[in-house]
Amino acid sequence: MDRKTYTAELAALRELRAGITAAEKAVAAAQKELDKLAAQRARRVAGLAGYEGAQAPAIAKASGLSVGDVVRIAPLLDPTPAAVRAAEADDRADAAPAPLPVAEPAPVAEPAVAVAPALTRPAAVPEQPVPAVPVPAVEVPAAAEDQVVVEQPAPAAAAPVVPAASAATVAAAPRPVDEARPRELPTLPEGPAGARFEAVTTGLVSKRPNFTQQARSTVFLDAATGELAVRDRVVRLDLGARTPGDILDAVLATAPGTERIYITAGAPWHDGAERYSTLKDAVAAWLNTPSERWTTAVGSGRDKLAGHFVHQRQPVGRYAPSAAPDSGSTEIRSMGEWFDPDGADVTTCRQAFTLLWQALRRHWDDAVLMGSPSQTGRDLWSRTIPTTGKWAGGYPVLSEDLRALLHATGGQGRTELVLPPRVPAQLPALVEYDRTFAYAKHLWKSPVGTPRRITARAFAAMTEQEQTKALMSCSHWNIRVTVPQGWQHVGLLPAPVTGDRAWIYPSEPGATFTTWAGGAEVHLALANHIAPWRIEVLGGLLWEDGKPLDEWGKRLKAAWADLTNLSRMHGEERQRQAAYLASRAVRSVLLFGLGGFAQRPRLVSGTTPVGEALPAGVEILGQDGQVVTWQRQAGFSRDPYAHPEWAAYVWSGARAALLDMKYRQGKEVIGHAGALHARPGTVVYFGTDGIALTERQPWPYRGEPGDYLLKGHLTGPVEHPAGQEQYLKLRGLGRAELAELAVAGKGADQ
């Protein structure tokens, strides 16, 4: 550059500076005007709230705000049912408590509580409660592989559950010193109001289907390499920009008629994720990428529900040709719904699906692999509903009030990181045990029919033998718990708290809290071999013992065993890997199928063309030039397969087995495993179906469902993990170290 050019560029830069200054002033003036208009809009929204018939969705559409923004300006317009707001886990401090109807007073003669008998007599320890502030362990979210995910879940929220206005309603534990606060759980009301909790939904039963599912044409695509496994061949595709439209065009040009595409690697829905504030926003934007040839597949009905399911890592996109949207749809799904491919190529993934189908067909003549493990599990279960006997007509679905109570009071897997000083700050080792196919061990008995409400008075009137039988039956109890003096081990029962953690497990001697727990957990607290806890029964629900999941579980266990054996014994490496992945898919069918029975209130998302009326009660998530994307809480549907009592009972049994699991030979107990059989101060972590300790345990492994498998061993000293992310890193190192030791040992044997 010469001097003349340099001088000219400086002059141009000055002109540009002047232009920028003018633009900044214009922006400032526009922002001032925008703030003025926004304030006017807020005042008008607040004013509209004074109209008795005002509705947040209509005001949101007129104002261009989301329903959430409207509700923040005018809380009176919140469309969420009052009882749902009252039971939300986050318990916002600025939300006014929803008014709840008061149940009829309990009879004067009704005792407030009935103390359950200690079912064992270990060394005596004082049980008098001593005022103390419980210091709960820090509970952290489960790792991805530990999560139970239903296909379209919303955060659990209680439907109308009326608290009893009697002495049985007890304050929760004193507020812990951390950010979590006690959360009051609903209770069973007395009098006629309680009848709703001893009822089933009229005309709604789980019946055996009278049709056969139709298989869908499925292909497997590696979005990173473009490799597509279709039937018995593999082809390489040009996926262009990897948008949904590009993928659909490329796949259907090669495999016309494809109805389902599983992405085995590459995760195209994460492309450009750095441009969005959350991963979920990035996935939603990818699913809704505009296309001239493809549109969102919509269902029938007045709401035109969108076919997409937005999930950070396992989204589902459903698309139809724009020119003929009624001609059929094609799904784009993640292989991770079924199993972690862990580097497996598309041929191996396809072979795993083939082996899975073959294994299931040996136990179900009409087995069909549906889009997700949850759908597949529920469909397979429905084909085990008995055709003779008491339940030949189907299993009744509980009343909506009772289902809401179970959702609000029955947690899932236990996830807890135990912090110093309860464990050493320097761990001598980190040893991981994982329960093999854990939930399969707890399907042999489940609650059926209409439950019987047990009051404190009724429980107190029982003999000790009757009380023990009730606790060991399919039951769910509202209890006040006191940790015994001298207790030095982990907590046994969940206590409800607000915030990201829904449950903690107090273990400080003298800590008292009110909660709900399944019969298996309550029985363990009373009958454990260390010291009985003090349990005061405030009320409960007692079902008939049945076997609605037993046949389903037996068939899935048999399919899992077949595939597990094949993965160990087949002579060809690809087949061994495919069989292993297929066995993991069977686990997902059971895990997510069970979660599907919980049927929590769902968030339904949808799209509506710009200019058309939006469905009632929606929250606007976003808008482009063509469609408005929205979501709303769908609540409880009349789902004939909604059985949260089954999921809650199995989860309770699994939580109890993390503490104490019996090894049996026939009916004889030949051994024990679980956290309570490790030394106090050695348990570091609970993770749904596994635990981590500071030392190895002499627990036998037989390869059967529920057995504790040594999964990782990290040699110490190890700095105690301060949180979930650090623990997962250490867990990965421990698994790698154990694998290296196994390889070295195998080499030495050879």
XYZ file of C-alpha atoms in Angstrom:
750
model
C 0.000 0.000 0.000
C 1.371 3.458 -0.936
C 0.885 6.752 0.983
C -1.913 7.961 -1.270
C -3.934 4.799 -0.730
C -3.273 4.952 3.004
C -4.588 8.544 3.186
C -7.698 7.598 1.212
C -8.409 4.632 3.517
C -8.121 6.906 6.571
C -10.674 9.281 5.059
C -13.030 6.391 4.335
C -12.580 5.145 7.909
C -13.584 8.571 9.273
C -16.720 8.487 7.154
C -17.496 5.008 8.440
C -16.993 6.237 12.013
C -19.491 9.018 11.423
C -21.962 6.526 10.000
C -21.564 4.200 12.992
C -22.053 7.105 15.416
C -25.262 8.089 13.661
C -26.486 4.494 13.647
C -25.737 4.122 17.367
C -27.782 7.228 18.082
C -30.629 5.830 16.000
C -30.435 2.516 17.829
C -30.456 4.316 21.196
C -33.501 6.318 20.151
C -35.199 3.185 18.846
C -34.382 1.307 22.062
C -35.863 4.157 24.076
C -39.006 4.018 21.977
C -39.057 0.212 22.263
C -38.783 0.377 26.052
C -41.618 2.901 26.107
C -43.844 0.677 23.957
C -42.943 -2.413 25.997
C -43.914 -0.610 29.190
C -47.225 0.406 27.603
C -47.807 -3.212 26.541
C -47.074 -4.481 30.060
C -49.559 -2.006 31.533
C -52.227 -3.072 29.066
C -51.567 -6.768 29.727
C -51.880 -6.123 33.452
C -55.079 -4.196 32.837
C -56.597 -7.019 30.772
C -56.041 -9.361 33.693
C -58.847 -7.547 35.488
C -61.384 -8.981 33.042
C -62.962 -12.128 34.486
C -62.839 -14.033 31.212
C -59.277 -13.060 30.300
C -57.064 -15.900 29.087
C -53.283 -15.860 28.895
C -53.031 -17.584 25.451
C -55.276 -14.995 23.770
C -53.386 -12.101 25.360
C -50.057 -13.722 24.467
C -51.052 -13.999 20.809
C -52.326 -10.418 20.671
C -49.262 -8.993 22.413
C -46.591 -11.109 20.757
C -45.422 -12.419 24.110
C -45.143 -15.984 25.305
C -47.698 -17.278 27.783
C -44.915 -17.385 30.360
C -44.123 -13.679 29.807
C -47.816 -12.796 30.141
C -48.071 -14.778 33.380
C -44.999 -13.043 34.777
C -46.635 -9.661 34.118
C -50.066 -10.766 35.360
C -49.817 -13.860 37.616
C -53.609 -14.069 37.838
C -53.630 -15.263 34.225
C -51.521 -18.383 34.962
C -53.424 -21.226 33.178
C -51.662 -23.921 35.232
C -54.086 -25.688 37.603
C -53.684 -24.414 41.151
C -52.842 -27.815 42.617
C -50.192 -28.417 39.984
C -48.541 -25.119 40.829
C -48.636 -26.004 44.493
C -46.826 -29.295 43.919
C -44.134 -28.200 41.472
C -40.715 -29.385 42.583
C -38.950 -26.050 42.115
C -41.267 -24.380 44.663
C -40.539 -20.866 43.443
C -40.169 -18.494 46.338
C -42.040 -15.709 44.529
C -45.069 -17.800 43.598
C -48.111 -17.388 45.792
C -49.274 -20.715 47.270
C -52.247 -22.092 45.421
C -55.407 -22.291 47.529
C -56.301 -25.907 48.180
C -59.687 -27.122 49.368
C -59.744 -28.370 52.916
C -60.802 -31.933 53.468
C -63.359 -32.903 56.072
C -61.873 -33.061 59.570
C -60.795 -36.476 60.753
C -62.857 -38.104 63.509
C -61.744 -37.018 66.969
C -60.905 -40.580 67.967
C -58.477 -40.991 65.080
C -54.861 -41.182 66.334
C -52.354 -38.930 64.568
C -49.877 -41.731 63.990
C -49.318 -45.421 64.578
C -45.789 -46.519 65.412
C -44.710 -49.458 63.267
C -43.035 -52.314 65.153
C -39.313 -52.941 64.838
C -39.090 -56.139 62.823
C -35.682 -57.130 64.164
C -33.887 -56.883 67.464
C -30.257 -55.858 66.907
C -28.034 -54.370 69.546
C -30.048 -51.815 71.437
C -29.752 -48.201 70.370
C -31.835 -45.381 71.817
C -34.703 -44.334 69.553
C -35.767 -41.110 71.269
C -35.660 -38.312 68.689
C -33.138 -35.597 69.450
C -33.620 -32.190 67.821
C -31.041 -31.948 65.080
C -30.653 -30.326 61.721
C -30.186 -33.096 59.178
C -27.180 -32.621 56.963
C -28.201 -34.535 53.849
C -25.840 -35.925 51.304
C -25.586 -34.013 48.066
C -27.732 -35.649 45.445
C -26.760 -35.186 41.831
C -28.497 -35.963 38.541
C -27.982 -39.450 37.199
C -25.581 -40.096 34.385
C -27.146 -40.411 30.972
C -27.039 -44.188 31.048
C -28.842 -44.210 34.407
C -31.785 -42.091 33.349
C -35.247 -43.418 32.865
C -36.810 -41.438 30.044
C -40.348 -41.715 28.739
C -40.718 -40.550 25.173
C -42.556 -37.286 25.838
C -42.288 -36.525 29.541
C -42.880 -33.308 31.370
C -41.510 -32.516 34.808
C -43.527 -34.458 37.346
C -46.301 -32.404 38.861
C -49.061 -33.392 41.179
C -52.673 -33.122 40.083
C -55.317 -32.143 42.644
C -54.304 -33.903 45.851
C -55.989 -32.598 48.978
C -53.992 -32.521 52.218
C -55.770 -33.764 55.293
C -56.676 -31.138 57.869
C -55.748 -33.294 60.847
C -52.905 -33.985 63.199
C -51.626 -36.538 60.691
C -50.263 -33.711 58.545
C -46.776 -33.178 59.951
C -44.172 -30.533 59.232
C -41.159 -31.727 57.290
C -37.598 -31.790 58.602
C -35.893 -28.539 59.672
C -34.505 -26.576 56.775
C -31.089 -27.958 55.803
C -28.130 -25.657 55.612
C -27.791 -25.963 51.834
C -30.046 -24.545 49.135
C -32.624 -27.349 49.349
C -35.698 -26.755 51.478
C -38.190 -29.310 52.782
C -41.056 -29.920 50.409
C -44.439 -30.824 51.827
C -45.957 -33.848 50.125
C -49.691 -34.387 49.651
C -51.515 -36.652 52.076
C -54.656 -38.740 51.929
C -57.730 -36.738 52.948
C -60.247 -38.114 55.397
C -63.943 -38.555 54.900
C -65.718 -38.607 51.510
C -62.859 -36.668 49.873
C -60.632 -39.674 50.417
C -62.872 -41.922 48.326
C -61.241 -40.547 45.187
C -58.056 -42.278 46.284
C -59.714 -45.685 46.492
C -61.107 -45.652 42.985
C -60.280 -46.539 39.406
C -61.088 -44.628 36.228
C -64.453 -45.693 34.892
C -64.315 -47.569 31.604
C -60.518 -47.523 31.350
C -58.656 -50.840 31.496
C -55.485 -52.299 30.011
C -56.688 -54.850 27.482
C -54.854 -57.326 25.328
C -54.740 -55.969 21.748
C -56.685 -57.760 19.059
C -54.367 -56.695 16.232
C -50.763 -57.198 15.150
C -48.368 -54.268 14.903
C -47.061 -53.551 11.422
C -43.306 -53.437 10.905
C -41.889 -50.270 9.358
C -39.190 -50.074 6.722
C -36.039 -49.101 8.639
C -32.513 -48.050 7.664
C -29.404 -47.135 9.655
C -27.356 -44.035 8.809
C -23.962 -42.835 9.998
C -24.411 -39.080 9.579
C -20.679 -38.498 10.028
C -19.542 -40.721 7.127
C -22.746 -40.896 5.078
C -22.821 -44.703 5.226
C -26.328 -46.146 4.980
C -27.212 -49.746 5.862
C -30.284 -50.753 3.922
C -31.313 -54.403 3.819
C -28.170 -56.400 3.051
C -26.022 -53.649 1.552
C -24.161 -50.501 2.588
C -24.023 -47.404 0.388
C -22.392 -44.026 0.901
C -24.598 -40.943 0.561
C -23.941 -37.244 0.068
C -25.895 -35.652 2.933
C -25.283 -32.072 1.872
C -25.695 -29.676 4.799
C -27.115 -32.524 6.938
C -30.438 -30.784 7.459
C -33.500 -33.022 7.900
C -34.516 -32.299 4.319
C -31.063 -33.183 2.950
C -31.019 -36.449 4.912
C -34.545 -37.403 3.811
C -33.814 -36.605 0.160
C -30.596 -38.637 0.141
C -32.011 -41.652 1.986
C -35.291 -41.898 0.091
C -33.538 -41.539 -3.243
C -31.534 -44.657 -2.359
C -34.162 -46.526 -0.314
C -37.659 -45.477 -1.459
C -40.409 -46.237 1.025
C -38.195 -45.844 4.108
C -40.335 -45.007 7.142
C -37.704 -44.853 9.877
C -34.086 -43.652 9.844
C -31.847 -44.377 12.836
C -28.809 -42.115 13.131
C -26.008 -44.282 14.537
C -23.301 -41.590 14.668
C -22.756 -37.959 13.770
C -25.664 -36.302 15.672
C -26.601 -33.777 12.948
C -29.053 -32.095 15.367
C -26.033 -30.669 17.200
C -24.710 -28.840 14.133
C -24.292 -25.163 14.975
C -25.196 -25.740 18.621
C -22.741 -23.030 19.659
C -25.143 -20.431 18.233
C -27.835 -21.275 20.794
C -28.117 -20.711 24.518
C -29.090 -24.331 25.225
C -28.607 -27.648 23.471
C -32.352 -28.165 23.440
C -32.827 -24.915 21.505
C -30.265 -26.086 18.957
C -32.059 -29.417 18.525
C -35.434 -27.690 18.147
C -34.012 -25.368 15.490
C -32.548 -28.317 13.576
C -35.784 -30.299 13.680
C -37.684 -27.287 12.326
C -35.214 -26.368 9.574
C -37.355 -24.950 6.705
C -37.633 -27.145 3.622
C -39.507 -26.733 0.354
C -40.032 -30.488 0.001
C -40.739 -31.561 3.583
C -43.106 -30.475 6.315
C -43.707 -31.572 9.888
C -45.875 -34.672 10.028
C -48.947 -33.862 12.121
C -51.490 -36.107 13.753
C -55.214 -35.877 13.477
C -57.322 -33.851 15.842
C -58.111 -30.217 16.420
C -54.717 -29.366 17.931
C -52.629 -30.626 15.009
C -49.940 -31.968 17.323
C -46.448 -31.705 15.908
C -44.646 -34.938 15.254
C -41.302 -33.733 16.590
C -40.028 -34.668 20.039
C -37.305 -32.310 21.242
C -34.637 -33.990 23.364
C -31.030 -32.912 23.820
C -29.529 -36.197 22.606
C -32.330 -38.484 21.432
C -34.710 -36.287 19.443
C -37.387 -37.576 17.105
C -38.256 -35.787 13.876
C -41.334 -36.805 11.886
C -41.699 -35.486 8.363
C -44.111 -35.740 5.449
C -43.767 -34.594 1.821
C -44.997 -31.018 1.439
C -46.768 -31.900 -1.785
C -48.680 -34.823 -0.216
C -48.605 -34.542 3.605
C -51.207 -37.297 3.963
C -49.228 -39.822 1.931
C -47.185 -41.080 4.897
C -44.354 -39.928 7.120
C -40.706 -40.732 7.781
C -39.028 -40.566 11.176
C -35.464 -39.537 11.958
C -34.421 -41.011 15.309
C -31.311 -41.609 17.397
C -29.813 -45.071 17.835
C -29.031 -43.953 21.384
C -32.649 -44.556 22.343
C -31.902 -48.278 22.205
C -28.208 -48.547 23.036
C -24.946 -46.657 22.850
C -23.404 -47.723 19.515
C -19.954 -47.069 21.033
C -18.285 -46.808 17.647
C -20.176 -49.686 16.006
C -20.661 -49.263 12.265
C -24.058 -49.223 10.559
C -23.830 -52.892 9.585
C -23.283 -53.938 13.199
C -26.149 -51.729 14.382
C -28.471 -53.243 11.804
C -27.356 -56.734 12.809
C -28.035 -55.870 16.470
C -31.613 -54.939 15.534
C -31.999 -58.199 13.642
C -30.739 -60.224 16.611
C -33.001 -58.268 18.954
C -36.065 -59.010 16.834
C -35.129 -62.683 16.530
C -34.622 -63.005 20.312
C -37.983 -61.395 21.048
C -39.770 -63.478 18.408
C -38.746 -66.623 20.266
C -40.960 -65.438 23.122
C -43.615 -63.385 21.277
C -44.946 -64.735 17.999
C -46.154 -61.247 17.035
C -43.193 -59.185 18.307
C -42.516 -56.032 16.279
C -39.807 -53.446 16.963
C -41.497 -50.080 17.226
C -39.892 -46.646 17.121
C -38.671 -46.539 20.718
C -37.907 -49.051 23.479
C -40.730 -47.512 25.520
C -43.311 -48.152 22.807
C -41.928 -51.620 22.155
C -41.890 -52.561 25.834
C -45.463 -51.490 26.415
C -46.701 -53.235 23.281
C -44.954 -56.476 24.257
C -46.382 -56.239 27.767
C -49.909 -55.763 26.433
C -49.553 -59.114 24.655
C -48.983 -60.851 27.992
C -52.273 -59.690 29.546
C -54.023 -62.906 30.614
C -56.955 -64.257 28.652
C -58.258 -66.298 31.574
C -58.606 -65.744 35.296
C -59.490 -62.701 37.357
C -57.770 -60.144 35.126
C -58.770 -61.579 31.751
C -60.822 -58.459 31.100
C -57.795 -56.246 31.636
C -56.176 -54.311 34.481
C -58.109 -51.235 35.686
C -56.444 -47.820 35.570
C -56.355 -45.916 38.858
C -58.269 -42.688 39.365
C -56.557 -39.509 38.212
C -56.269 -38.303 41.815
C -54.492 -41.475 42.843
C -52.159 -41.397 39.855
C -51.274 -37.785 40.685
C -50.543 -38.782 44.288
C -48.175 -41.523 43.120
C -46.396 -39.152 40.735
C -45.904 -36.592 43.504
C -44.774 -39.060 46.168
C -42.986 -41.890 44.346
C -39.454 -41.124 43.198
C -37.374 -43.070 40.694
C -33.820 -44.294 41.173
C -31.632 -43.146 44.045
C -28.848 -40.824 42.903
C -26.660 -39.480 45.688
C -23.066 -38.369 46.131
C -21.962 -38.849 49.754
C -19.630 -36.049 50.838
C -16.947 -35.718 53.523
C -16.828 -35.976 56.488
C -19.100 -38.999 56.063
C -16.453 -40.432 53.722
C -12.727 -39.599 53.533
C -11.622 -36.548 51.563
C -8.855 -38.764 50.169
C -10.417 -42.001 48.974
C -8.175 -45.070 49.258
C -9.820 -46.329 46.053
C -12.997 -45.890 44.025
C -14.687 -49.230 43.352
C -17.841 -49.337 41.225
C -20.495 -52.074 41.400
C -23.396 -52.180 38.982
C -26.519 -54.304 39.370
C -26.959 -56.385 36.229
C -30.330 -55.893 34.501
C -31.498 -54.632 37.888
C -35.188 -53.851 37.381
C -35.797 -57.299 35.925
C -35.337 -58.747 39.418
C -38.267 -56.747 40.824
C -41.086 -57.660 38.431
C -42.324 -60.857 40.067
C -44.931 -59.068 42.182
C -46.848 -55.837 41.597
C -49.974 -54.093 42.929
C -53.252 -54.777 41.133
C -56.825 -53.610 41.423
C -58.238 -50.851 43.612
C -56.134 -50.004 46.674
C -57.450 -49.951 50.227
C -56.741 -46.807 52.209
C -55.085 -47.549 55.560
C -55.494 -44.835 58.186
C -53.243 -44.410 61.194
C -56.081 -45.750 63.345
C -56.555 -48.815 61.157
C -52.815 -49.560 61.182
C -52.676 -49.190 64.965
C -55.542 -51.657 65.304
C -53.649 -54.360 63.409
C -51.699 -57.062 65.171
C -47.931 -56.989 64.752
C -48.218 -59.899 62.345
C -50.817 -58.045 60.261
C -48.689 -54.902 60.252
C -45.672 -56.863 59.049
C -47.738 -58.512 56.316
C -49.098 -55.129 55.188
C -45.606 -53.642 54.962
C -44.349 -56.626 52.976
C -47.301 -56.460 50.577
C -47.682 -54.112 47.618
C -48.133 -50.862 49.501
C -47.260 -47.157 49.630
C -46.954 -45.409 53.008
C -47.133 -41.864 54.333
C -44.768 -41.942 57.319
C -42.858 -39.830 59.816
C -39.300 -41.092 60.136
C -36.713 -40.678 62.877
C -33.107 -41.780 62.349
C -32.010 -43.739 65.463
C -29.347 -42.450 67.809
C -25.975 -44.034 67.122
C -26.674 -44.493 63.405
C -23.412 -44.251 61.444
C -24.371 -45.563 58.007
C -26.091 -44.146 54.910
C -29.675 -42.915 54.855
C -32.415 -45.457 54.193
C -35.493 -43.447 53.248
C -36.029 -40.474 50.900
C -36.968 -37.051 52.272
C -38.599 -34.555 49.871
C -36.831 -31.259 49.150
C -37.199 -28.442 46.640
C -34.816 -27.491 43.875
C -33.069 -29.647 41.301
C -32.866 -32.471 43.823
C -36.309 -33.872 44.533
C -35.165 -36.261 47.273
C -32.363 -36.544 49.815
C -31.534 -39.376 52.222
C -30.979 -38.031 55.767
C -28.738 -40.143 57.987
C -27.901 -37.833 60.910
C -28.937 -39.450 64.206
C -32.148 -37.871 65.486
C -33.148 -36.351 62.136
C -36.930 -36.428 61.669
C -38.837 -35.959 58.437
C -42.161 -36.813 56.825
C -42.271 -38.661 53.525
C -43.862 -41.394 51.419
C -42.119 -44.689 50.688
C -42.901 -48.110 49.280
C -43.444 -51.102 51.517
C -40.055 -52.596 50.582
C -38.178 -49.532 51.841
C -40.262 -49.144 54.998
C -39.825 -52.820 55.825
C -36.052 -52.505 55.349
C -35.904 -49.487 57.670
C -37.654 -51.539 60.360
C -35.906 -54.867 59.739
C -32.335 -53.970 58.742
C -29.580 -55.840 60.571
C -27.954 -52.699 62.052
C -30.737 -50.883 63.963
C -34.466 -50.373 63.414
C -35.573 -46.867 62.501
C -38.577 -45.276 64.177
C -41.469 -45.261 61.693
C -44.782 -43.575 62.515
C -47.491 -44.472 60.019
C -49.689 -41.519 59.061
C -51.595 -43.404 56.389
C -51.096 -45.619 53.405
C -52.428 -47.517 50.420
C -52.564 -51.302 50.332
C -53.104 -53.202 47.080
C -53.761 -56.803 46.278
C -50.541 -58.621 45.404
C -50.548 -59.599 41.733
C -48.252 -60.588 38.875
C -49.103 -58.239 35.983
C -45.427 -57.809 34.996
C -44.136 -61.271 35.832
C -44.664 -62.947 32.448
C -43.380 -59.878 30.602
C -40.289 -59.837 32.783
C -39.620 -63.569 32.391
C -39.717 -63.347 28.599
C -37.463 -60.280 28.502
C -35.001 -61.942 30.886
C -34.920 -65.018 28.656
C -34.258 -62.892 25.553
C -31.565 -60.965 27.432
C -29.909 -64.193 28.599
C -29.900 -65.600 25.035
C -28.245 -62.489 23.638
C -25.779 -62.177 26.538
C -24.620 -65.769 26.025
C -24.313 -65.185 22.284
C -22.187 -62.078 22.911
C -19.754 -64.191 24.938
C -19.604 -67.346 22.855
C -19.978 -66.420 19.171
C -16.837 -66.983 17.165
C -17.105 -63.848 15.018
C -16.283 -60.468 16.563
C -18.969 -58.475 14.711
C -21.652 -60.929 15.807
C -20.449 -60.786 19.403
C -20.622 -57.003 19.368
C -24.057 -57.019 17.701
C -25.361 -59.512 20.269
C -24.046 -57.369 23.117
C -25.744 -54.272 21.694
C -28.952 -56.246 21.258
C -28.801 -57.338 24.907
C -28.479 -53.665 25.879
C -31.542 -52.954 23.758
C -33.530 -55.556 25.736
C -32.497 -53.696 28.888
C -33.826 -50.474 27.345
C -37.115 -52.165 26.418
C -37.629 -53.121 30.053
C -36.246 -49.919 31.562
C -38.167 -47.485 29.362
C -41.191 -49.754 29.102
C -41.476 -49.626 32.873
C -41.033 -45.851 32.800
C -43.820 -45.701 30.236
C -46.251 -47.122 32.780
C -45.610 -44.070 34.969
C -47.353 -41.931 32.319
C -46.416 -38.619 33.854
C -48.148 -35.410 32.762
C -46.653 -34.495 29.428
C -45.549 -31.378 27.619
C -46.920 -31.516 24.093
C -45.227 -29.391 21.458
C -46.769 -28.290 18.209
C -46.648 -25.901 15.275
C -49.365 -23.740 13.770
C -49.106 -21.754 10.508
C -48.642 -18.034 11.086
C -52.018 -16.314 11.070
C -54.050 -19.312 12.243
C -55.603 -19.511 15.707
C -53.423 -21.190 18.306
C -54.777 -24.007 20.493
C -55.906 -22.994 23.958
C -53.442 -22.936 26.811
C -50.203 -22.948 24.799
C -46.894 -21.219 25.409
C -45.183 -19.823 22.323
C -41.621 -21.115 22.027
C -40.623 -19.434 18.785
C -41.764 -18.192 15.401
C -40.334 -17.998 11.921
C -41.901 -16.722 8.735
C -44.105 -19.798 8.301
C -45.037 -21.400 11.608
C -45.380 -20.688 15.320
C -43.845 -23.361 17.564
C -45.581 -23.854 20.903
C -45.919 -26.180 23.836
C -48.485 -26.840 26.511
C -48.995 -29.211 29.409
C -51.257 -32.028 28.310
C -51.915 -33.360 31.812
C -53.144 -36.916 32.206
C -54.671 -38.559 29.171
C -57.079 -41.476 29.218
C -54.206 -43.822 28.615
C -55.319 -47.441 29.077
C -51.728 -48.398 29.920
C -51.157 -45.825 32.688
C -50.000 -47.759 35.749
C -47.748 -45.555 37.913
C -48.370 -47.960 40.804
C -46.284 -50.585 38.984
C -43.387 -48.266 38.221
C -43.406 -46.862 41.777
C -43.389 -50.353 43.317
C -40.495 -51.580 41.164
C -38.470 -48.408 41.768
C -39.027 -48.744 45.507
C -37.824 -52.351 45.451
C -34.746 -51.380 43.448
C -33.878 -48.586 45.884
C -34.175 -51.035 48.773
C -31.931 -53.547 46.952
C -29.184 -50.897 46.675
C -29.047 -51.148 50.453
C -29.759 -54.831 51.033
C -30.147 -57.526 48.385
C -30.527 -61.194 49.232
C -28.874 -64.009 47.319
C -31.232 -66.971 47.268
C -30.925 -70.620 46.384
C -34.517 -71.634 45.963
C -36.237 -70.110 48.993
C -33.114 -70.185 51.143
C -31.156 -66.960 51.635
C -27.471 -67.761 51.129
C -25.946 -64.271 51.173
C -26.386 -60.500 51.126
C -25.054 -57.542 49.161
C -25.690 -53.810 49.105
C -24.564 -50.633 50.816
C -25.627 -51.714 54.319
C -23.284 -54.709 54.026
C -20.262 -52.469 53.462
C -18.449 -50.784 56.317
C -19.814 -47.370 57.401
C -17.923 -44.544 55.731
C -17.036 -46.527 52.605
C -20.065 -45.732 50.382
C -19.304 -42.814 48.045
C -22.079 -42.826 45.441
C -25.499 -44.241 44.581
C -26.444 -44.263 40.899
C -29.896 -45.789 40.271
C -28.737 -49.397 39.877
C -25.176 -49.216 41.125
C -22.981 -47.963 43.951
C -19.366 -46.838 44.335
C -17.288 -47.576 47.438
C -13.777 -47.144 48.708
C -13.019 -50.883 48.886
C -13.916 -54.123 47.162
C -16.653 -56.349 48.528
C -16.950 -60.165 48.701
C -20.231 -60.149 46.798
C -20.566 -63.119 44.417
C -21.472 -62.505 40.792
C -23.523 -65.208 39.061
C -24.539 -63.246 35.971
C -28.180 -63.181 37.064
C -30.475 -60.119 37.058
C -29.850 -58.023 40.136
C -26.349 -59.357 40.865
C -23.644 -56.820 41.720
C -21.006 -56.756 38.975
C -17.593 -55.203 39.616
C -17.576 -52.514 36.920
C -14.592 -50.342 37.779
C -11.637 -50.001 40.174
C -9.565 -46.851 40.413
C -6.510 -47.275 42.626
C -6.065 -44.520 45.207
C -5.431 -42.238 46.752
C -8.237 -40.452 44.898
C -9.433 -36.928 45.625
C -13.111 -37.096 46.569
C -15.241 -35.829 43.642
C -16.957 -32.551 44.448
C -19.780 -33.087 41.980
C -21.372 -35.189 39.268
C -18.970 -34.259 36.496
C -15.910 -35.103 38.565
C -17.412 -38.398 39.681
C -18.167 -39.441 36.093
C -14.571 -38.713 35.095
C -13.263 -40.842 37.955
C -15.752 -43.577 37.106
C -14.483 -43.643 33.530
C -10.888 -43.913 34.745
C -11.859 -46.753 37.069
C -13.553 -48.694 34.291
C -10.535 -48.227 32.044
C -8.150 -49.391 34.786
C -10.235 -52.493 35.494
C -10.383 -53.313 31.766
C -6.590 -53.014 31.534
C -6.183 -55.350 34.486
C -8.534 -57.861 32.863
C -6.577 -57.762 29.588
C -3.294 -58.140 31.448
C -4.643 -61.060 33.435
C -5.952 -62.736 30.302
C -2.573 -62.329 28.643
C -0.823 -63.830 31.662
C -3.166 -66.836 31.553
C -2.269 -67.447 27.928
